[in-house]
Amino acid sequence: MRHDGRHRRSITTTLAAAAMLAIAGCATKPPQLPEEAPPPPVASVPEPAPPPVTPAPAPLPKPPPAPLRRDVIVVFDADTASAATTAAAIAEALPPQQYRVTSVDSANLAPTPRSPPAVVIAVGRAAVDAARTEFPGRPIVFCQVFAYEDVLKGGGAIWGVHSLPPLALQLKTWQTIDPKLRSIALILGEGRDMLAAEATTAAANVGAEMRLETSHSDRETLYLFKRLAAQVDGLWLFPDNRVLSPTVLRELLSYANSHSVGVLTLNESLLRWGALASAASVPADVAETVRVVAERVAAGKTQDLPAMTPLRAAELHVNPAVAAALGLPRVTEQHWVVRDPD
């Protein structure tokens, strides 16, 4: 019995020792760390776009060279009252940035110390002759020359601007003053064939008949008009001093009034002698037209430049007393300016 008791104590002791050893073994084994969670994914940050490349500024264009200033001589008739005024208007119309302008009357003209002028502008017939003498071979632009055919016959580099306002414009305005105007007398001296042809064409364009005569003296002019007065409604009087004189003009205008013939002239002063109306050129229009022609000549652009360039305006004056005596409609305006294509 005591043997069984010892045996049970031994078993108990053995089990206790085993338990202790198990506990000791567990105590000596290092503890296991818990598994670490994987780090969260790092969001990818896009690389910043490179800054735009600013193109290099384009080089500034080079300024255009300053225009070449050309020398221009304006010559005018010393004995003609309106020539100096026209010459001054022409000089003012030429741009100073492009031209050096010298104005001088024909009586005192002499070659300038500068280089020859690019163009000479001559105002009046005496100015044309002086320019040809003092500046031989230089291009000339002329104006206020009635007998332009004689000037052109001289040849050379020469171009003109008409001294008369546009003929068709004169006739159209004349018909507004006298609506019954259908037949017109025109008496010219010899050598005015170009003017006669232009006037005949202008009359046809407004439905009027031109009765053309050639005269050789002032007395013949008066004789021819008296022969035509009963056949025409009007007399177109151009300033041809070869076939007109102050004495004949007074007789002619008196005869026209007594035979109910209206007279259109280019000189306003003749209204007080009995002319119905005057149609004169406009100084500003003359200056601008000359400027355009002179610039083309100075630049050498003359290939299609006509020998004569027309004006575009006319200054009209009317004698209301003569208009009333002729039984014409009442004239509301005694002075006005008309222009193509008015």
CSV table of C-alpha atoms in Angstrom, one decimal:
chain,number,residue,atom,x,y,z
A,1,MET,CA,0.0,0.0,0.0
A,2,ARG,CA,2.9,2.3,0.8
A,3,HIS,CA,4.4,1.3,-2.5
A,4,ASP,CA,1.3,2.6,-4.3
A,5,GLY,CA,1.4,5.8,-2.5
A,6,ARG,CA,5.0,6.3,-3.4
A,7,HIS,CA,4.3,5.5,-7.0
A,8,ARG,CA,1.5,8.1,-7.1
A,9,ARG,CA,3.7,10.7,-5.6
A,10,SER,CA,6.4,9.9,-8.2
A,11,ILE,CA,3.9,10.3,-11.0
A,12,THR,CA,2.6,13.5,-9.6
A,13,THR,CA,6.1,14.8,-9.2
A,14,THR,CA,7.0,13.8,-12.7
A,15,LEU,CA,3.9,15.5,-14.1
A,16,ALA,CA,4.6,18.6,-12.1
A,17,ALA,CA,8.2,18.7,-13.3
A,18,ALA,CA,7.0,18.2,-16.9
A,19,ALA,CA,4.6,21.0,-16.5
A,20,MET,CA,7.3,23.2,-15.1
A,21,LEU,CA,9.6,22.3,-17.9
A,22,ALA,CA,6.9,23.2,-20.4
A,23,ILE,CA,6.3,26.5,-18.7
A,24,ALA,CA,10.0,27.1,-18.7
A,25,GLY,CA,10.4,26.2,-22.3
A,26,CYS,CA,7.6,28.6,-23.3
A,27,ALA,CA,9.3,31.3,-21.3
A,28,THR,CA,12.6,30.9,-23.1
A,29,LYS,CA,11.1,31.0,-26.6
A,30,PRO,CA,11.0,34.5,-28.0
A,31,PRO,CA,7.6,35.9,-28.7
A,32,GLN,CA,6.5,36.3,-32.3
A,33,LEU,CA,5.8,39.8,-33.6
A,34,PRO,CA,2.5,40.4,-35.3
A,35,GLU,CA,2.7,40.7,-39.1
A,36,GLU,CA,3.0,44.4,-40.2
A,37,ALA,CA,0.3,45.7,-42.6
A,38,PRO,CA,1.7,46.7,-46.0
A,39,PRO,CA,2.2,50.5,-46.4
A,40,PRO,CA,-0.6,52.2,-48.3
A,41,PRO,CA,0.3,52.8,-51.9
A,42,VAL,CA,1.8,56.2,-52.6
A,43,ALA,CA,-0.2,58.2,-55.1
A,44,SER,CA,1.9,59.1,-58.1
A,45,VAL,CA,2.3,62.9,-58.5
A,46,PRO,CA,2.5,64.0,-62.2
A,47,GLU,CA,5.6,65.9,-63.1
A,48,PRO,CA,4.8,69.6,-63.7
A,49,ALA,CA,4.6,70.6,-67.3
A,50,PRO,CA,7.6,72.6,-68.5
A,51,PRO,CA,6.9,76.3,-68.8
A,52,PRO,CA,6.0,77.4,-72.4
A,53,VAL,CA,8.9,78.6,-74.4
A,54,THR,CA,8.4,82.3,-75.2
A,55,PRO,CA,9.6,82.9,-78.7
A,56,ALA,CA,12.1,85.6,-79.1
A,57,PRO,CA,10.5,88.9,-80.3
A,58,ALA,CA,10.7,89.4,-84.0
A,59,PRO,CA,13.1,92.2,-84.9
A,60,LEU,CA,11.4,95.5,-85.6
A,61,PRO,CA,11.1,96.4,-89.2
A,62,LYS,CA,13.5,99.0,-90.4
A,63,PRO,CA,11.9,102.4,-90.9
A,64,PRO,CA,11.5,103.3,-94.6
A,65,PRO,CA,14.0,105.6,-95.9
A,66,ALA,CA,13.0,109.3,-95.9
A,67,PRO,CA,11.6,110.2,-99.3
A,68,LEU,CA,13.9,112.0,-101.6
A,69,ARG,CA,13.1,115.7,-101.8
A,70,ARG,CA,13.0,116.9,-105.4
A,71,ASP,CA,13.6,120.5,-106.6
A,72,VAL,CA,10.6,122.2,-108.3
A,73,ILE,CA,10.6,125.6,-109.9
A,74,VAL,CA,7.3,127.4,-110.2
A,75,VAL,CA,7.5,130.2,-112.8
A,76,PHE,CA,4.6,132.6,-113.3
A,77,ASP,CA,3.8,135.5,-115.6
A,78,ALA,CA,4.7,138.8,-114.0
A,79,ASP,CA,2.2,140.7,-116.0
A,80,THR,CA,-0.8,138.5,-115.3
A,81,ALA,CA,-2.7,139.3,-112.0
A,82,SER,CA,-4.0,135.8,-111.4
A,83,ALA,CA,-0.8,134.0,-112.2
A,84,ALA,CA,1.0,134.8,-108.9
A,85,THR,CA,-2.1,133.7,-107.0
A,86,THR,CA,-2.2,130.4,-108.9
A,87,ALA,CA,1.5,129.9,-108.5
A,88,ALA,CA,1.2,130.3,-104.7
A,89,ALA,CA,-1.6,127.8,-104.6
A,90,ILE,CA,0.4,125.3,-106.6
A,91,ALA,CA,3.5,125.7,-104.3
A,92,GLU,CA,1.3,125.1,-101.3
A,93,ALA,CA,-0.3,122.0,-102.8
A,94,LEU,CA,3.1,120.3,-103.3
A,95,PRO,CA,4.0,118.4,-100.1
A,96,PRO,CA,7.1,120.0,-98.4
A,97,GLN,CA,8.3,116.5,-97.3
A,98,GLN,CA,8.8,115.6,-101.0
A,99,TYR,CA,9.6,118.9,-102.8
A,100,ARG,CA,11.7,122.0,-102.4
A,101,VAL,CA,9.7,124.6,-104.2
A,102,THR,CA,11.0,127.9,-105.5
A,103,SER,CA,8.6,130.4,-107.0
A,104,VAL,CA,9.8,133.2,-109.2
A,105,ASP,CA,8.2,135.5,-111.8
A,106,SER,CA,9.2,135.0,-115.4
A,107,ALA,CA,10.9,138.5,-115.6
A,108,ASN,CA,13.4,137.6,-112.9
A,109,LEU,CA,14.0,133.9,-113.8
A,110,ALA,CA,17.6,132.7,-113.7
A,111,PRO,CA,19.1,129.2,-113.2
A,112,THR,CA,19.3,128.2,-109.5
A,113,PRO,CA,22.7,127.2,-107.9
A,114,ARG,CA,21.2,123.9,-107.0
A,115,SER,CA,21.0,120.8,-109.2
A,116,PRO,CA,18.6,121.1,-112.2
A,117,PRO,CA,14.9,120.9,-111.1
A,118,ALA,CA,13.0,117.6,-111.4
A,119,VAL,CA,10.2,119.6,-113.0
A,120,VAL,CA,9.4,123.2,-113.9
A,121,ILE,CA,5.9,124.4,-113.5
A,122,ALA,CA,5.0,127.3,-115.7
A,123,VAL,CA,1.9,129.4,-115.1
A,124,GLY,CA,1.0,131.4,-118.2
A,125,ARG,CA,2.5,131.5,-121.7
A,126,ALA,CA,5.4,133.9,-120.9
A,127,ALA,CA,6.4,131.6,-118.1
A,128,VAL,CA,6.5,128.6,-120.5
A,129,ASP,CA,8.8,130.6,-122.9
A,130,ALA,CA,11.1,131.6,-120.0
A,131,ALA,CA,11.2,128.1,-118.6
A,132,ARG,CA,12.2,126.7,-122.0
A,133,THR,CA,15.0,129.3,-122.3
A,134,GLU,CA,16.5,129.0,-118.8
A,135,PHE,CA,16.0,125.2,-118.2
A,136,PRO,CA,16.5,123.6,-121.6
A,137,GLY,CA,15.7,119.9,-121.6
A,138,ARG,CA,14.0,119.9,-118.2
A,139,PRO,CA,10.4,118.6,-118.1
A,140,ILE,CA,7.7,121.3,-117.9
A,141,VAL,CA,4.1,121.2,-116.7
A,142,PHE,CA,2.1,124.3,-117.7
A,143,CYS,CA,-1.3,125.8,-116.9
A,144,GLN,CA,-3.3,128.9,-117.6
A,145,VAL,CA,-2.4,128.9,-121.3
A,146,PHE,CA,-5.4,129.2,-123.6
A,147,ALA,CA,-3.5,128.6,-126.9
A,148,TYR,CA,-2.0,125.3,-125.6
A,149,GLU,CA,-1.8,123.9,-129.2
A,150,ASP,CA,1.0,126.4,-129.9
A,151,VAL,CA,2.9,125.4,-126.8
A,152,LEU,CA,2.7,121.7,-127.6
A,153,LYS,CA,4.0,122.3,-131.1
A,154,GLY,CA,7.3,123.3,-129.5
A,155,GLY,CA,7.9,119.7,-128.6
A,156,GLY,CA,10.0,118.4,-125.8
A,157,ALA,CA,9.1,116.9,-122.4
A,158,ILE,CA,6.0,119.1,-121.7
A,159,TRP,CA,2.5,118.5,-120.4
A,160,GLY,CA,-0.3,120.9,-119.8
A,161,VAL,CA,-3.4,121.4,-117.6
A,162,HIS,CA,-6.4,123.0,-119.4
A,163,SER,CA,-7.0,126.7,-118.7
A,164,LEU,CA,-10.8,126.3,-119.4
A,165,PRO,CA,-13.2,124.5,-117.0
A,166,PRO,CA,-14.6,121.3,-118.5
A,167,LEU,CA,-16.5,122.2,-121.6
A,168,ALA,CA,-19.3,119.7,-121.0
A,169,LEU,CA,-19.7,121.0,-117.4
A,170,GLN,CA,-20.0,124.6,-118.7
A,171,LEU,CA,-22.7,123.6,-121.2
A,172,LYS,CA,-24.7,121.6,-118.7
A,173,THR,CA,-24.7,124.6,-116.3
A,174,TRP,CA,-25.5,127.0,-119.1
A,175,GLN,CA,-28.6,124.9,-119.9
A,176,THR,CA,-29.7,125.0,-116.2
A,177,ILE,CA,-29.7,128.8,-116.6
A,178,ASP,CA,-31.3,128.8,-120.1
A,179,PRO,CA,-33.3,125.6,-120.6
A,180,LYS,CA,-34.1,126.6,-124.2
A,181,LEU,CA,-30.4,126.6,-125.2
A,182,ARG,CA,-30.2,124.4,-128.3
A,183,SER,CA,-27.9,126.3,-130.8
A,184,ILE,CA,-24.6,127.9,-130.0
A,185,ALA,CA,-22.2,130.1,-131.9
A,186,LEU,CA,-18.5,129.7,-131.4
A,187,ILE,CA,-16.0,132.0,-133.2
A,188,LEU,CA,-12.3,131.1,-132.9
A,189,GLY,CA,-9.1,132.2,-134.4
A,190,GLU,CA,-7.0,130.0,-136.7
A,191,GLY,CA,-5.2,127.0,-135.2
A,192,ARG,CA,-7.8,126.1,-132.6
A,193,ASP,CA,-8.8,122.9,-134.2
A,194,MET,CA,-8.4,120.8,-131.0
A,195,LEU,CA,-10.5,123.2,-129.0
A,196,ALA,CA,-13.2,123.4,-131.7
A,197,ALA,CA,-13.4,119.6,-131.8
A,198,GLU,CA,-13.8,119.3,-128.1
A,199,ALA,CA,-16.4,122.0,-128.0
A,200,THR,CA,-18.4,120.4,-130.8
A,201,THR,CA,-18.4,117.1,-129.0
A,202,ALA,CA,-19.4,118.6,-125.7
A,203,ALA,CA,-22.4,120.4,-127.4
A,204,ALA,CA,-23.5,117.1,-129.0
A,205,ASN,CA,-23.4,115.4,-125.6
A,206,VAL,CA,-25.9,117.9,-124.2
A,207,GLY,CA,-28.2,117.9,-127.3
A,208,ALA,CA,-27.0,121.3,-128.6
A,209,GLU,CA,-25.9,122.3,-132.1
A,210,MET,CA,-22.5,124.1,-132.5
A,211,ARG,CA,-22.3,126.8,-135.2
A,212,LEU,CA,-18.5,127.1,-135.6
A,213,GLU,CA,-16.8,130.0,-137.4
A,214,THR,CA,-13.1,130.9,-137.9
A,215,SER,CA,-12.1,134.5,-137.6
A,216,HIS,CA,-8.9,136.4,-138.5
A,217,SER,CA,-9.5,139.7,-136.7
A,218,ASP,CA,-11.7,141.4,-134.1
A,219,ARG,CA,-13.8,143.1,-136.7
A,220,GLU,CA,-14.4,139.9,-138.6
A,221,THR,CA,-15.5,138.3,-135.3
A,222,LEU,CA,-18.2,141.0,-134.9
A,223,TYR,CA,-19.3,140.6,-138.5
A,224,LEU,CA,-19.5,136.8,-138.2
A,225,PHE,CA,-21.6,137.1,-135.0
A,226,LYS,CA,-24.0,139.5,-136.5
A,227,ARG,CA,-24.6,137.1,-139.3
A,228,LEU,CA,-25.2,134.2,-136.8
A,229,ALA,CA,-27.2,136.1,-134.2
A,230,ALA,CA,-30.6,135.3,-135.7
A,231,GLN,CA,-29.8,131.6,-135.9
A,232,VAL,CA,-28.5,130.8,-132.4
A,233,ASP,CA,-29.7,130.9,-128.8
A,234,GLY,CA,-26.3,131.7,-127.3
A,235,LEU,CA,-22.7,132.8,-128.0
A,236,TRP,CA,-19.8,130.9,-126.4
A,237,LEU,CA,-17.0,133.5,-126.0
A,238,PHE,CA,-13.5,132.2,-125.4
A,239,PRO,CA,-10.5,134.6,-124.6
A,240,ASP,CA,-8.8,134.6,-127.9
A,241,ASN,CA,-7.1,138.0,-128.0
A,242,ARG,CA,-6.2,137.6,-131.7
A,243,VAL,CA,-9.8,138.0,-132.7
A,244,LEU,CA,-11.2,140.0,-129.9
A,245,SER,CA,-10.6,143.5,-128.5
A,246,PRO,CA,-12.3,145.6,-125.8
A,247,THR,CA,-14.0,147.8,-128.4
A,248,VAL,CA,-15.4,144.8,-130.3
A,249,LEU,CA,-16.4,143.1,-127.1
A,250,ARG,CA,-18.6,146.0,-126.1
A,251,GLU,CA,-20.3,146.1,-129.5
A,252,LEU,CA,-20.7,142.4,-129.6
A,253,LEU,CA,-22.3,142.1,-126.2
A,254,SER,CA,-24.7,145.1,-126.9
A,255,TYR,CA,-25.7,143.4,-130.2
A,256,ALA,CA,-26.3,140.1,-128.4
A,257,ASN,CA,-28.6,141.7,-125.8
A,258,SER,CA,-30.6,143.5,-128.5
A,259,HIS,CA,-31.1,140.2,-130.3
A,260,SER,CA,-31.9,138.1,-127.2
A,261,VAL,CA,-28.7,136.0,-127.4
A,262,GLY,CA,-27.2,134.9,-124.1
A,263,VAL,CA,-23.4,135.1,-123.9
A,264,LEU,CA,-21.3,132.7,-121.8
A,265,THR,CA,-17.8,134.1,-121.2
A,266,LEU,CA,-14.8,133.1,-119.1
A,267,ASN,CA,-14.3,136.6,-117.6
A,268,GLU,CA,-16.6,137.7,-114.7
A,269,SER,CA,-15.8,141.4,-115.5
A,270,LEU,CA,-17.8,141.0,-118.8
A,271,LEU,CA,-21.0,140.6,-116.9
A,272,ARG,CA,-21.3,144.3,-116.4
A,273,TRP,CA,-20.9,144.8,-120.1
A,274,GLY,CA,-23.9,142.5,-120.8
A,275,ALA,CA,-22.8,138.9,-120.6
A,276,LEU,CA,-25.3,136.5,-119.3
A,277,ALA,CA,-22.9,134.3,-117.3
A,278,SER,CA,-19.2,133.5,-116.8
A,279,ALA,CA,-17.6,130.2,-116.2
A,280,ALA,CA,-14.0,130.4,-114.8
A,281,SER,CA,-11.6,127.8,-113.5
A,282,VAL,CA,-11.3,127.3,-109.7
A,283,PRO,CA,-7.8,128.1,-108.4
A,284,ALA,CA,-7.8,125.2,-105.9
A,285,ASP,CA,-8.8,122.8,-108.7
A,286,VAL,CA,-6.0,124.1,-110.9
A,287,ALA,CA,-3.5,123.7,-108.2
A,288,GLU,CA,-4.5,120.2,-107.3
A,289,THR,CA,-4.6,119.1,-111.0
A,290,VAL,CA,-1.1,120.6,-111.6
A,291,ARG,CA,0.2,118.9,-108.5
A,292,VAL,CA,-1.0,115.4,-109.7
A,293,VAL,CA,0.6,115.9,-113.1
A,294,ALA,CA,3.8,117.4,-111.7
A,295,GLU,CA,4.2,114.4,-109.3
A,296,ARG,CA,3.9,112.0,-112.2
A,297,VAL,CA,6.4,113.9,-114.3
A,298,ALA,CA,8.9,114.2,-111.4
A,299,ALA,CA,8.6,110.4,-110.8
A,300,GLY,CA,9.1,109.6,-114.4
A,301,LYS,CA,5.6,108.0,-114.7
A,302,THR,CA,4.6,109.7,-118.0
A,303,GLN,CA,4.0,106.7,-120.2
A,304,ASP,CA,0.2,107.1,-120.3
A,305,LEU,CA,0.0,110.8,-119.2
A,306,PRO,CA,-2.1,112.7,-121.8
A,307,ALA,CA,-0.6,115.9,-123.3
A,308,MET,CA,-3.4,117.9,-121.7
A,309,THR,CA,-5.2,117.0,-118.4
A,310,PRO,CA,-8.7,118.5,-117.9
A,311,LEU,CA,-9.9,120.4,-114.8
A,312,ARG,CA,-12.9,119.2,-112.8
A,313,ALA,CA,-14.6,122.3,-111.5
A,314,ALA,CA,-16.0,125.6,-112.8
A,315,GLU,CA,-16.9,128.8,-110.9
A,316,LEU,CA,-20.2,130.3,-112.2
A,317,HIS,CA,-21.4,133.9,-112.0
A,318,VAL,CA,-24.8,135.0,-113.4
A,319,ASN,CA,-26.1,138.5,-114.3
A,320,PRO,CA,-29.7,138.3,-113.1
A,321,ALA,CA,-30.7,141.5,-115.0
A,322,VAL,CA,-29.6,140.0,-118.3
A,323,ALA,CA,-31.3,136.7,-117.4
A,324,ALA,CA,-34.6,138.6,-116.7
A,325,ALA,CA,-34.3,140.5,-119.9
A,326,LEU,CA,-33.9,137.3,-121.9
A,327,GLY,CA,-37.1,135.9,-120.2
A,328,LEU,CA,-35.2,133.1,-118.5
A,329,PRO,CA,-36.3,131.4,-115.2
A,330,ARG,CA,-35.5,133.4,-112.1
A,331,VAL,CA,-31.9,132.7,-111.0
A,332,THR,CA,-31.8,131.8,-107.3
A,333,GLU,CA,-28.0,131.7,-107.1
A,334,GLN,CA,-25.8,134.3,-108.7
A,335,HIS,CA,-22.5,132.6,-107.8
A,336,TRP,CA,-21.7,128.9,-107.3
A,337,VAL,CA,-19.1,126.2,-108.0
A,338,VAL,CA,-20.0,123.0,-110.0
A,339,ARG,CA,-17.8,119.9,-110.3
A,340,ASP,CA,-17.7,116.8,-112.3
A,341,PRO,CA,-19.7,114.6,-111.9
A,342,ASP,CA,-22.2,117.1,-110.3
